[in-house]
Amino acid sequence: MNTIIPIASGKGGVGKTIFTANLGITLAKMGKTVIAIDLDLGSSNLHTCLGIKNRHPGIGNFIYNKGISLESLIVKTDIDRLYFIPGDSLIPGTANMQYFIKKKLIKAIQNLVADYILLDLGAGTSYNIIDFFLISKTGLLVTTPETTSILSAYAFLKTTVFRMLFRSFPVKSKERELIHNFLTERIEGTDNSFITLTNLLRNISPESGDYGLKQIADFYPRVILNIGRNKQAITLGSKLRQICKKNIGINMEYIGFIEYTELVSASIINRSAIMLTSPDSQFARALRKIAENLINITYLEKPTLYDFGEDLENLDNFI
Ligand SMILES: Nc1ncnc2c1ncn2[C@@H]1O[C@H](COP(=O)(O)OP(=O)(O)O)[C@@H](O)[C@H]1O
Ligand SMILES: [Mg+2]
């Protein structure tokens, strides 16, 4: 069975793609088979960070051509055990992906054979991106220590938990209707909006309320603090954990702190990954620690969620 690790961020430009490329290399060097998939459709650039020329057919081919499998798009990299599936700059972007395409793509990703499948996602809180994040209970969220980035990470997690609750109940169920109304009427309840919501679910049935709470408790995102420049970064990072616990009720965990380093821009210019050129750098050490953490996680099981359902499309304008 594969382990799928989605890599997301609330705000763009926080280092997701650099991180994904180097994590892929690290896991491969540790003996794992890895497929890194560029899902930042519309502005794909994972190939650059992996030092691969952009001349291979990408996900657009799988989406638009019936006979083409996702596997057939896998490209071998120069690193043993590391494979890559290119994105596509010509399609309108993951955020705009149609329902049936998303369904087809998620299914194909789940069927790929590898130890680890890394998903380099686009930034933002669109439901399409979140549905890829929800392939796993323990997706990775990258943020920088800047307030704007931390707030976007918080917004991302909040929207993700709403979406997860929504998808915890079947299409067209009373519970979904309630969650939909809760969001669209913006019954904010500020600090404890999720508690209010689970209490409302409890009015439908005690089981529904309990199930909602259990789903929240089982959700365990992991956060990478990237481009840290000083100790203050860690203080800011711990604020995110506090507000997530207090306002959403989720336990998020930091599994890595990566310092700012000029090696990153040099590696992009030279198209050579830091893990290969500077394996003893702080950056490389941080990546190895994160990879070890990920390998040691014992419960990366998939969340039990229902289909998104076509009726959801119109929800995208809310939250
Ligand atoms: N640890 C780091 N140190 C210095 N610069 C970094 C670091 N991580 C990322 N960057 C810079 O941030 C920019 C955005 O990185 P990228 O991986 O493309 O972000 P994203 O995929 O989140 O949009 C890169 O051009 C890179 O120069
Ligand atoms: Mg990117």
Tab-separated table of C-alpha atoms and ligand atoms in Angstrom:
chain	number	residue	atom	x	y	z
A	1	MET	CA	0.000	0.000	0.000
A	2	ASN	CA	1.221	3.488	-0.770
A	3	THR	CA	1.367	6.425	1.620
A	4	ILE	CA	0.115	9.612	0.045
A	5	ILE	CA	1.530	12.844	1.447
A	6	PRO	CA	-0.220	15.988	0.203
A	7	ILE	CA	1.822	19.178	0.620
A	8	ALA	CA	-0.235	22.368	0.804
A	9	SER	CA	-0.043	25.974	1.967
A	10	GLY	CA	-2.505	28.769	2.557
A	11	LYS	CA	-0.273	31.326	0.871
A	12	GLY	CA	1.856	30.832	-2.245
A	13	GLY	CA	5.613	31.242	-2.378
A	14	VAL	CA	6.327	29.629	0.995
A	15	GLY	CA	8.562	26.879	-0.396
A	16	LYS	CA	6.185	23.946	-1.035
A	17	THR	CA	7.759	22.995	-4.314
A	18	ILE	CA	11.361	23.287	-3.113
A	19	PHE	CA	10.382	21.241	-0.087
A	20	THR	CA	8.539	18.566	-2.097
A	21	ALA	CA	11.459	18.080	-4.468
A	22	ASN	CA	14.001	17.755	-1.668
A	23	LEU	CA	11.747	15.533	0.448
A	24	GLY	CA	11.313	13.221	-2.544
A	25	ILE	CA	15.077	12.985	-2.995
A	26	THR	CA	15.586	12.387	0.740
A	27	LEU	CA	13.028	9.589	0.965
A	28	ALA	CA	14.452	7.962	-2.177
A	29	LYS	CA	17.966	8.132	-0.713
A	30	MET	CA	16.584	6.431	2.387
A	31	GLY	CA	15.566	3.474	0.229
A	32	LYS	CA	11.903	4.335	-0.405
A	33	THR	CA	10.229	4.372	-3.784
A	34	VAL	CA	8.747	7.828	-4.327
A	35	ILE	CA	6.509	9.398	-6.951
A	36	ALA	CA	6.381	13.207	-6.748
A	37	ILE	CA	3.329	14.603	-8.541
A	38	ASP	CA	3.048	18.202	-9.657
A	39	LEU	CA	-0.546	19.113	-8.856
A	40	ASP	CA	-0.066	22.850	-8.983
A	41	LEU	CA	-1.866	22.793	-12.280
A	42	GLY	CA	-1.705	26.048	-14.174
A	43	SER	CA	1.634	27.033	-12.664
A	44	SER	CA	3.596	23.829	-12.486
A	45	ASN	CA	7.272	24.094	-11.611
A	46	LEU	CA	8.226	20.972	-9.663
A	47	HIS	CA	10.276	19.783	-12.630
A	48	THR	CA	12.547	22.831	-12.237
A	49	CYS	CA	13.242	22.041	-8.583
A	50	LEU	CA	13.956	18.422	-9.522
A	51	GLY	CA	16.273	19.553	-12.319
A	52	ILE	CA	14.147	17.934	-15.039
A	53	LYS	CA	13.477	19.521	-18.439
A	54	ASN	CA	9.827	20.320	-19.089
A	55	ARG	CA	9.399	18.195	-22.194
A	56	HIS	CA	7.330	15.299	-20.904
A	57	PRO	CA	3.570	14.937	-21.251
A	58	GLY	CA	1.811	15.992	-18.031
A	59	ILE	CA	-1.446	15.509	-16.166
A	60	GLY	CA	-3.433	17.359	-18.841
A	61	ASN	CA	-2.889	14.317	-21.061
A	62	PHE	CA	-4.431	12.046	-18.462
A	63	ILE	CA	-7.348	14.426	-17.945
A	64	TYR	CA	-8.234	15.011	-21.567
A	65	ASN	CA	-7.309	11.750	-23.283
A	66	LYS	CA	-9.370	8.722	-22.456
A	67	GLY	CA	-6.817	6.053	-23.261
A	68	ILE	CA	-3.932	7.482	-21.213
A	69	SER	CA	-3.227	6.158	-17.726
A	70	LEU	CA	-1.610	8.206	-14.967
A	71	GLU	CA	1.128	5.576	-14.682
A	72	SER	CA	2.121	6.076	-18.287
A	73	LEU	CA	3.066	9.674	-17.421
A	74	ILE	CA	5.604	8.657	-14.780
A	75	VAL	CA	9.060	9.988	-15.582
A	76	LYS	CA	12.202	8.445	-14.149
A	77	THR	CA	14.568	10.928	-12.532
A	78	ASP	CA	18.353	10.691	-12.225
A	79	ILE	CA	17.915	9.566	-8.635
A	80	ASP	CA	17.291	5.890	-7.970
A	81	ARG	CA	13.738	5.157	-6.791
A	82	LEU	CA	12.525	8.738	-7.414
A	83	TYR	CA	9.847	9.188	-10.063
A	84	PHE	CA	7.902	12.208	-11.164
A	85	ILE	CA	4.570	13.029	-12.789
A	86	PRO	CA	4.622	16.429	-14.505
A	87	GLY	CA	1.807	18.929	-14.025
A	88	ASP	CA	0.448	21.027	-16.793
A	89	SER	CA	0.735	24.744	-17.352
A	90	LEU	CA	-1.851	24.819	-20.097
A	91	ILE	CA	-4.865	23.740	-18.078
A	92	PRO	CA	-6.827	26.277	-16.048
A	93	GLY	CA	-5.467	25.281	-12.614
A	94	THR	CA	-6.364	22.847	-9.860
A	95	ALA	CA	-8.775	25.289	-8.229
A	96	ASN	CA	-10.997	25.206	-11.324
A	97	MET	CA	-10.946	21.466	-11.853
A	98	GLN	CA	-14.297	19.902	-12.605
A	99	TYR	CA	-15.827	17.444	-10.188
A	100	PHE	CA	-15.518	14.301	-12.305
A	101	ILE	CA	-11.916	15.086	-13.258
A	102	LYS	CA	-10.954	15.499	-9.631
A	103	LYS	CA	-12.596	12.180	-8.830
A	104	LYS	CA	-10.807	10.396	-11.651
A	105	LEU	CA	-7.446	11.907	-10.693
A	106	ILE	CA	-7.739	11.092	-6.978
A	107	LYS	CA	-8.647	7.493	-7.776
A	108	ALA	CA	-5.711	7.128	-10.151
A	109	ILE	CA	-3.312	8.604	-7.569
A	110	GLN	CA	-4.571	6.193	-4.922
A	111	ASN	CA	-3.891	3.278	-7.260
A	112	LEU	CA	-0.277	4.190	-8.008
A	113	VAL	CA	2.327	1.782	-6.736
A	114	ALA	CA	5.119	3.331	-4.618
A	115	ASP	CA	6.091	3.649	-0.965
A	116	TYR	CA	5.406	7.382	-0.928
A	117	ILE	CA	3.423	9.600	-3.240
A	118	LEU	CA	4.078	13.309	-2.717
A	119	LEU	CA	1.520	15.804	-3.991
A	120	ASP	CA	2.835	19.304	-4.626
A	121	LEU	CA	-0.422	21.258	-4.413
A	122	GLY	CA	-1.316	24.779	-5.474
A	123	ALA	CA	-1.735	27.410	-2.765
A	124	GLY	CA	-5.037	28.504	-1.332
A	125	THR	CA	-8.232	27.294	0.219
A	126	SER	CA	-10.281	26.206	-2.785
A	127	TYR	CA	-12.197	22.989	-2.169
A	128	ASN	CA	-10.437	21.304	-5.037
A	129	ILE	CA	-7.069	21.763	-3.388
A	130	ILE	CA	-8.518	20.769	-0.018
A	131	ASP	CA	-9.973	17.547	-1.434
A	132	PHE	CA	-6.470	16.533	-2.489
A	133	PHE	CA	-5.211	17.463	0.973
A	134	LEU	CA	-7.934	15.278	2.505
A	135	ILE	CA	-6.658	12.179	0.716
A	136	SER	CA	-4.653	11.845	3.938
A	137	LYS	CA	-5.443	12.572	7.585
A	138	THR	CA	-1.948	13.820	8.095
A	139	GLY	CA	-1.163	16.074	5.161
A	140	LEU	CA	1.730	18.523	5.371
A	141	LEU	CA	1.165	22.243	5.486
A	142	VAL	CA	4.070	24.563	4.715
A	143	THR	CA	4.142	28.054	6.181
A	144	THR	CA	6.722	30.744	6.758
A	145	PRO	CA	6.868	32.512	10.124
A	146	GLU	CA	5.344	35.689	8.683
A	147	THR	CA	1.973	36.682	10.130
A	148	THR	CA	0.262	36.675	6.723
A	149	SER	CA	1.472	33.176	6.018
A	150	ILE	CA	0.490	31.912	9.483
A	151	LEU	CA	-2.991	33.418	9.128
A	152	SER	CA	-3.377	31.798	5.698
A	153	ALA	CA	-2.305	28.456	7.169
A	154	TYR	CA	-4.937	28.867	9.868
A	155	ALA	CA	-7.608	29.746	7.277
A	156	PHE	CA	-6.571	26.704	5.267
A	157	LEU	CA	-6.936	24.371	8.252
A	158	LYS	CA	-10.259	25.870	9.261
A	159	THR	CA	-11.727	25.475	5.780
A	160	THR	CA	-10.281	21.965	5.593
A	161	VAL	CA	-11.975	20.920	8.823
A	162	PHE	CA	-15.330	22.272	7.598
A	163	ARG	CA	-14.872	20.393	4.375
A	164	MET	CA	-13.880	17.238	6.222
A	165	LEU	CA	-16.968	17.453	8.430
A	166	PHE	CA	-19.122	18.000	5.367
A	167	ARG	CA	-17.635	14.949	3.674
A	168	SER	CA	-18.052	12.877	6.837
A	169	PHE	CA	-21.740	12.570	5.968
A	170	PRO	CA	-23.329	11.178	2.800
A	171	VAL	CA	-24.295	13.284	-0.207
A	172	LYS	CA	-27.714	14.916	0.305
A	173	SER	CA	-27.835	13.984	4.007
A	174	LYS	CA	-29.449	16.200	6.647
A	175	GLU	CA	-26.041	16.693	8.198
A	176	ARG	CA	-24.602	18.105	4.977
A	177	GLU	CA	-27.537	20.447	4.662
A	178	LEU	CA	-26.949	21.656	8.204
A	179	ILE	CA	-23.244	22.232	7.620
A	180	HIS	CA	-24.024	24.036	4.388
A	181	ASN	CA	-26.488	26.331	6.163
A	182	PHE	CA	-24.098	26.849	9.053
A	183	LEU	CA	-21.452	28.093	6.660
A	184	THR	CA	-23.619	30.146	4.357
A	185	GLU	CA	-25.506	31.843	7.146
A	186	ARG	CA	-22.170	32.411	8.798
A	187	ILE	CA	-23.240	31.530	12.298
A	188	GLU	CA	-19.781	32.412	13.422
A	189	GLY	CA	-19.903	31.725	17.152
A	190	THR	CA	-16.305	33.041	16.989
A	191	ASP	CA	-14.137	30.993	19.318
A	192	ASN	CA	-16.164	27.858	19.394
A	193	SER	CA	-17.836	27.694	16.017
A	194	PHE	CA	-16.895	24.041	15.590
A	195	ILE	CA	-18.321	23.213	18.985
A	196	THR	CA	-21.515	25.026	18.024
A	197	LEU	CA	-21.615	23.079	14.789
A	198	THR	CA	-21.108	19.697	16.421
A	199	ASN	CA	-23.809	20.591	18.935
A	200	LEU	CA	-26.158	21.378	16.067
A	201	LEU	CA	-25.220	18.037	14.488
A	202	ARG	CA	-26.102	16.441	17.782
A	203	ASN	CA	-29.631	17.793	17.351
A	204	ILE	CA	-29.950	15.638	14.232
A	205	SER	CA	-28.667	12.635	16.145
A	206	PRO	CA	-26.207	12.153	19.022
A	207	GLU	CA	-24.215	9.780	16.786
A	208	SER	CA	-23.766	12.472	14.146
A	209	GLY	CA	-22.429	14.905	16.744
A	210	ASP	CA	-20.057	12.306	18.171
A	211	TYR	CA	-18.908	11.285	14.728
A	212	GLY	CA	-18.153	14.894	13.818
A	213	LEU	CA	-16.061	15.284	16.964
A	214	LYS	CA	-14.242	12.026	16.303
A	215	GLN	CA	-13.396	13.086	12.766
A	216	ILE	CA	-11.917	16.339	14.085
A	217	ALA	CA	-9.944	14.496	16.757
A	218	ASP	CA	-8.551	12.043	14.190
A	219	PHE	CA	-7.401	14.785	11.869
A	220	TYR	CA	-3.747	15.436	12.459
A	221	PRO	CA	-2.085	17.799	9.990
A	222	ARG	CA	1.642	18.345	10.212
A	223	VAL	CA	3.220	21.726	9.674
A	224	ILE	CA	6.602	22.701	8.302
A	225	LEU	CA	7.922	26.109	9.252
A	226	ASN	CA	10.061	27.208	6.323
A	227	ILE	CA	12.301	30.204	5.682
A	228	GLY	CA	12.824	30.806	9.394
A	229	ARG	CA	15.333	33.520	10.128
A	230	ASN	CA	15.400	33.635	13.930
A	231	LYS	CA	14.111	32.136	17.156
A	232	GLN	CA	11.066	34.395	17.033
A	233	ALA	CA	9.875	32.247	14.157
A	234	ILE	CA	9.316	29.374	16.520
A	235	THR	CA	7.263	31.550	18.881
A	236	LEU	CA	5.063	32.669	16.006
A	237	GLY	CA	4.728	29.088	14.879
A	238	SER	CA	3.524	27.956	18.260
A	239	LYS	CA	0.756	30.590	18.102
A	240	LEU	CA	-0.688	28.730	15.114
A	241	ARG	CA	-0.806	25.542	17.124
A	242	GLN	CA	-2.576	27.311	19.993
A	243	ILE	CA	-5.276	28.914	17.844
A	244	CYS	CA	-5.850	25.644	15.983
A	245	LYS	CA	-6.436	23.829	19.244
A	246	LYS	CA	-8.533	26.572	20.778
A	247	ASN	CA	-10.683	27.593	17.799
A	248	ILE	CA	-10.893	24.453	15.687
A	249	GLY	CA	-10.140	21.721	18.200
A	250	ILE	CA	-7.459	20.077	16.069
A	251	ASN	CA	-4.051	18.931	17.171
A	252	MET	CA	-1.524	20.000	14.630
A	253	GLU	CA	2.113	19.190	15.030
A	254	TYR	CA	5.260	20.879	13.771
A	255	ILE	CA	7.496	18.325	12.201
A	256	GLY	CA	10.156	20.554	10.780
A	257	PHE	CA	11.862	23.884	10.947
A	258	ILE	CA	13.848	24.916	7.892
A	259	GLU	CA	16.033	27.992	8.031
A	260	TYR	CA	16.383	30.599	5.342
A	261	THR	CA	19.318	29.674	3.146
A	262	GLU	CA	20.805	31.136	-0.012
A	263	LEU	CA	21.404	27.598	-1.179
A	264	VAL	CA	17.762	27.522	-2.311
A	265	SER	CA	17.977	30.193	-4.992
A	266	ALA	CA	21.358	28.848	-6.119
A	267	SER	CA	19.825	25.386	-6.467
A	268	ILE	CA	17.001	26.739	-8.634
A	269	ILE	CA	19.408	28.635	-10.873
A	270	ASN	CA	21.707	25.616	-11.231
A	271	ARG	CA	18.829	23.124	-11.428
A	272	SER	CA	20.561	20.974	-8.859
A	273	ALA	CA	18.889	19.928	-5.624
A	274	ILE	CA	20.426	20.919	-2.274
A	275	MET	CA	20.220	17.333	-0.994
A	276	LEU	CA	22.712	16.398	-3.705
A	277	THR	CA	24.972	19.459	-3.765
A	278	SER	CA	25.068	20.296	-0.028
A	279	PRO	CA	24.113	17.147	1.899
A	280	ASP	CA	25.707	18.480	5.095
A	281	SER	CA	23.873	21.821	5.140
A	282	GLN	CA	21.323	22.731	7.807
A	283	PHE	CA	18.655	22.536	5.084
A	284	ALA	CA	19.616	18.948	4.212
A	285	ARG	CA	19.760	17.954	7.869
A	286	ALA	CA	16.278	19.427	8.476
A	287	LEU	CA	14.928	17.530	5.461
A	288	ARG	CA	16.392	14.238	6.673
A	289	LYS	CA	14.840	14.774	10.096
A	290	ILE	CA	11.438	15.450	8.532
A	291	ALA	CA	11.738	12.352	6.319
A	292	GLU	CA	12.639	10.225	9.353
A	293	ASN	CA	9.617	11.612	11.200
A	294	LEU	CA	7.365	10.758	8.287
A	295	ILE	CA	8.739	7.239	8.020
A	296	ASN	CA	8.162	6.708	11.739
A	297	ILE	CA	4.530	7.822	11.686
A	298	THR	CA	2.516	4.706	12.253
A	299	TYR	CA	-0.958	5.876	11.480
A	300	LEU	CA	-1.082	7.447	8.085
A	301	GLU	CA	-4.371	5.699	7.351
A	302	LYS	CA	-6.789	7.277	4.919
A	303	PRO	CA	-9.710	9.257	6.306
A	304	THR	CA	-13.179	7.791	5.967
A	305	LEU	CA	-14.945	10.374	3.867
A	306	TYR	CA	-17.835	10.257	1.480
A	307	ASP	CA	-17.666	11.447	-2.071
A	308	PHE	CA	-17.614	15.225	-2.461
A	309	GLY	CA	-20.859	15.047	-4.458
A	310	GLU	CA	-21.706	17.341	-7.306
A	311	ASP	CA	-24.036	19.356	-5.117
A	312	LEU	CA	-20.970	20.775	-3.434
A	313	GLU	CA	-19.789	22.769	-6.382
A	314	ASN	CA	-21.968	25.716	-5.414
A	315	LEU	CA	-20.485	25.744	-1.919
A	316	ASP	CA	-17.151	26.882	-3.276
A	317	ASN	CA	-18.216	30.487	-3.139
A	318	PHE	CA	-18.714	30.418	0.586
A	319	ILE	CA	-16.318	30.362	3.526
B	1	LIG	N1	14.426	27.565	3.043
B	1	LIG	C1	14.454	28.549	2.128
B	1	LIG	N2	15.435	29.488	2.167
B	1	LIG	C2	15.471	30.499	1.277
B	1	LIG	N3	14.587	30.683	0.293
B	1	LIG	C3	13.591	29.770	0.190
B	1	LIG	C4	13.476	28.660	1.081
B	1	LIG	N4	12.386	27.927	0.702
B	1	LIG	C5	11.849	28.552	-0.357
B	1	LIG	N5	12.561	29.675	-0.677
B	1	LIG	C6	12.284	30.651	-1.746
B	1	LIG	O1	10.893	30.821	-1.878
B	1	LIG	C7	10.514	30.837	-3.238
B	1	LIG	C8	9.224	30.092	-3.422
B	1	LIG	O2	9.447	28.697	-3.264
B	1	LIG	P1	8.474	27.637	-3.923
B	1	LIG	O3	8.942	26.301	-3.522
B	1	LIG	O4	8.317	27.891	-5.383
B	1	LIG	O5	7.125	28.034	-3.160
B	1	LIG	P2	5.643	27.496	-3.403
B	1	LIG	O6	5.721	26.198	-4.113
B	1	LIG	O7	5.074	27.391	-2.007
B	1	LIG	O8	4.931	28.563	-4.189
B	1	LIG	C9	11.662	30.186	-4.006
B	1	LIG	O9	11.945	30.909	-5.151
B	1	LIG	C10	12.832	30.204	-3.066
B	1	LIG	O10	13.769	31.117	-3.514
B	2	MG	MG	4.883	25.569	-5.925
